[in-house]
Amino acid sequence: MTINGRVCTNTALAGDKFTATVTSATMGSNGAMIPAGATVVLEVASVDRADPVEDSRIEFRVRAIDVDGSARQADGDVTTLASLEKAQTSAGNEKTKVIGGAVAGAVLGQIFGHSTKSTVIGAAAGAAAGTAAARSARSTFACLPQGSAMRLTLSRDLVMRRGDI
């Protein structure tokens, strides 16, 4: 099966629900079949935000399987077959922080130095400070991309009526 959305360690919480789609028909031991295209409701069991980010983990458990519009409660383990990808976000517009730092530095340079040279030096120092602030505001996290392959192992029988198979 494949997950239908992107799941990231910076936003996913235990209890959050996602869906996955069965990619190939699966036959049970008693002849019942879960067809390709069935929807599986997953719940985030745990999120481990690690440093380094490559060691992060997101664990899921199955809650239900919807076969042709008929949802059945299900229990089981879910294994992600794809690796989490490293992602990065910024807490704000980096360009704005650099420009703001340069402007603030130029103003302070002019106030304290009263010369063009001190204004230019202040602007350069302010831009450097703005760049550092922009970099420190970045957040690195891990994501399971949409469409990632997963394996579902049911821990108990899925009860289906004869007309559902």
XYZ file of C-alpha atoms in Angstrom:
165
model
C 0.000 0.000 0.000
C 1.036 3.616 -0.394
C 0.376 6.576 1.883
C -1.924 9.242 0.451
C -0.265 12.276 2.034
C 3.055 13.597 3.287
C 3.698 12.965 6.994
C 6.419 14.966 8.775
C 7.974 14.823 12.232
C 7.463 18.557 12.778
C 3.668 18.395 12.390
C 2.510 14.799 12.984
C 1.281 13.913 16.462
C 0.310 10.592 18.004
C -3.348 10.021 17.193
C -3.333 11.882 13.855
C -5.132 9.995 11.085
C -3.937 9.460 7.520
C -5.052 7.178 4.709
C -3.224 4.747 2.477
C -4.349 2.891 -0.633
C -3.924 -0.848 -1.161
C -1.870 -1.219 -4.356
C -2.373 -4.931 -5.033
C -5.141 -7.339 -4.084
C -4.377 -9.376 -0.969
C -5.917 -12.786 -0.284
C -6.523 -13.833 3.318
C -6.038 -17.343 4.678
C -9.783 -18.030 4.517
C -10.238 -16.781 0.949
C -11.396 -13.253 1.718
C -9.721 -10.612 -0.411
C -8.824 -6.981 0.167
C -8.914 -5.521 -3.343
C -6.459 -3.070 -4.842
C -7.812 0.435 -4.316
C -9.182 -0.257 -0.828
C -8.541 2.572 1.632
C -6.690 1.896 4.878
C -7.102 4.340 7.779
C -3.815 4.760 9.632
C -3.132 6.394 12.973
C 0.215 7.845 14.012
C 1.343 5.683 16.945
C 4.489 7.667 17.744
C 6.816 10.317 16.371
C 10.497 10.303 17.285
C 12.249 13.559 16.368
C 15.928 12.672 16.486
C 19.249 14.437 16.061
C 20.589 13.680 13.538
C 17.300 13.992 11.681
C 18.081 10.820 9.677
C 17.424 8.815 12.871
C 13.868 10.180 13.186
C 10.951 7.735 13.037
C 7.206 7.827 12.504
C 5.265 4.724 13.531
C 1.732 3.935 12.389
C -0.996 1.475 13.317
C -4.009 0.509 11.247
C -7.473 1.498 12.474
C -9.819 0.509 9.639
C -9.979 -0.829 6.109
C -12.635 0.478 3.726
C -13.590 -2.023 1.021
C -16.058 -0.665 -1.549
C -17.521 1.877 0.890
C -17.833 -0.574 3.767
C -15.413 0.282 6.594
C -14.190 -2.526 8.821
C -12.344 -2.026 12.083
C -8.859 -3.483 11.826
C -5.797 -3.909 14.013
C -2.291 -4.439 12.800
C 1.233 -3.241 12.338
C 2.407 -0.940 9.581
C 5.980 -0.928 8.324
C 7.234 1.917 6.164
C 9.284 0.556 3.278
C 10.632 3.966 2.251
C 13.141 6.061 4.160
C 12.169 9.352 5.703
C 13.474 12.329 3.752
C 15.234 15.296 5.302
C 13.275 18.547 4.934
C 13.873 22.097 6.046
C 11.691 25.090 6.722
C 12.320 28.666 7.673
C 10.606 30.512 10.502
C 10.156 33.514 8.206
C 11.262 35.183 5.023
C 15.061 34.908 4.943
C 15.463 37.737 2.436
C 13.515 40.076 4.732
C 15.794 39.216 7.650
C 18.961 39.912 5.640
C 17.629 43.209 4.256
C 16.273 44.228 7.657
C 19.649 43.510 9.231
C 21.429 45.582 6.576
C 19.073 48.544 7.030
C 19.336 48.408 10.825
C 23.133 48.151 10.579
C 23.310 51.111 8.189
C 21.170 53.258 10.475
C 23.266 52.350 13.520
C 26.486 52.935 11.546
C 25.288 56.406 10.555
C 24.146 57.247 14.096
C 27.384 56.170 15.761
C 29.923 56.971 13.019
C 28.369 59.956 11.229
C 30.093 58.968 7.951
C 29.471 57.058 4.740
C 32.167 54.551 5.688
C 30.535 53.741 9.038
C 27.145 53.445 7.299
C 28.548 50.921 4.784
C 30.336 48.956 7.518
C 27.158 48.961 9.626
C 25.095 47.747 6.659
C 27.540 44.897 5.973
C 27.576 43.865 9.640
C 23.781 44.087 9.783
C 23.409 41.947 6.658
C 25.732 39.340 8.177
C 23.681 39.364 11.391
C 20.469 39.065 9.358
C 21.901 36.099 7.456
C 22.874 34.402 10.723
C 19.398 35.034 12.150
C 17.770 33.590 9.028
C 19.931 30.459 9.183
C 19.289 29.896 12.887
C 15.533 30.159 12.312
C 15.567 27.168 9.952
C 14.080 23.975 11.240
C 15.223 20.568 10.000
C 12.852 17.612 10.222
C 12.023 14.327 8.488
C 9.091 13.492 6.202
C 7.564 10.349 4.761
C 6.700 11.496 1.223
C 3.262 11.029 -0.297
C 3.141 7.771 -2.242
C 5.684 6.007 -0.011
C 5.312 2.239 0.118
C 4.119 0.600 3.341
C 3.404 -2.951 4.445
C 0.384 -3.850 6.569
C 0.259 -6.965 8.736
C -3.095 -7.587 10.404
C -2.908 -8.821 13.990
C -6.415 -10.318 13.934
C -8.899 -11.482 11.336
C -10.776 -8.867 9.376
C -14.464 -9.797 9.588
C -16.257 -9.362 6.269
C -19.657 -10.438 5.006
C -19.811 -12.802 2.042
C -21.042 -9.980 -0.225
C -17.990 -7.840 0.663
C -15.468 -10.238 -0.886
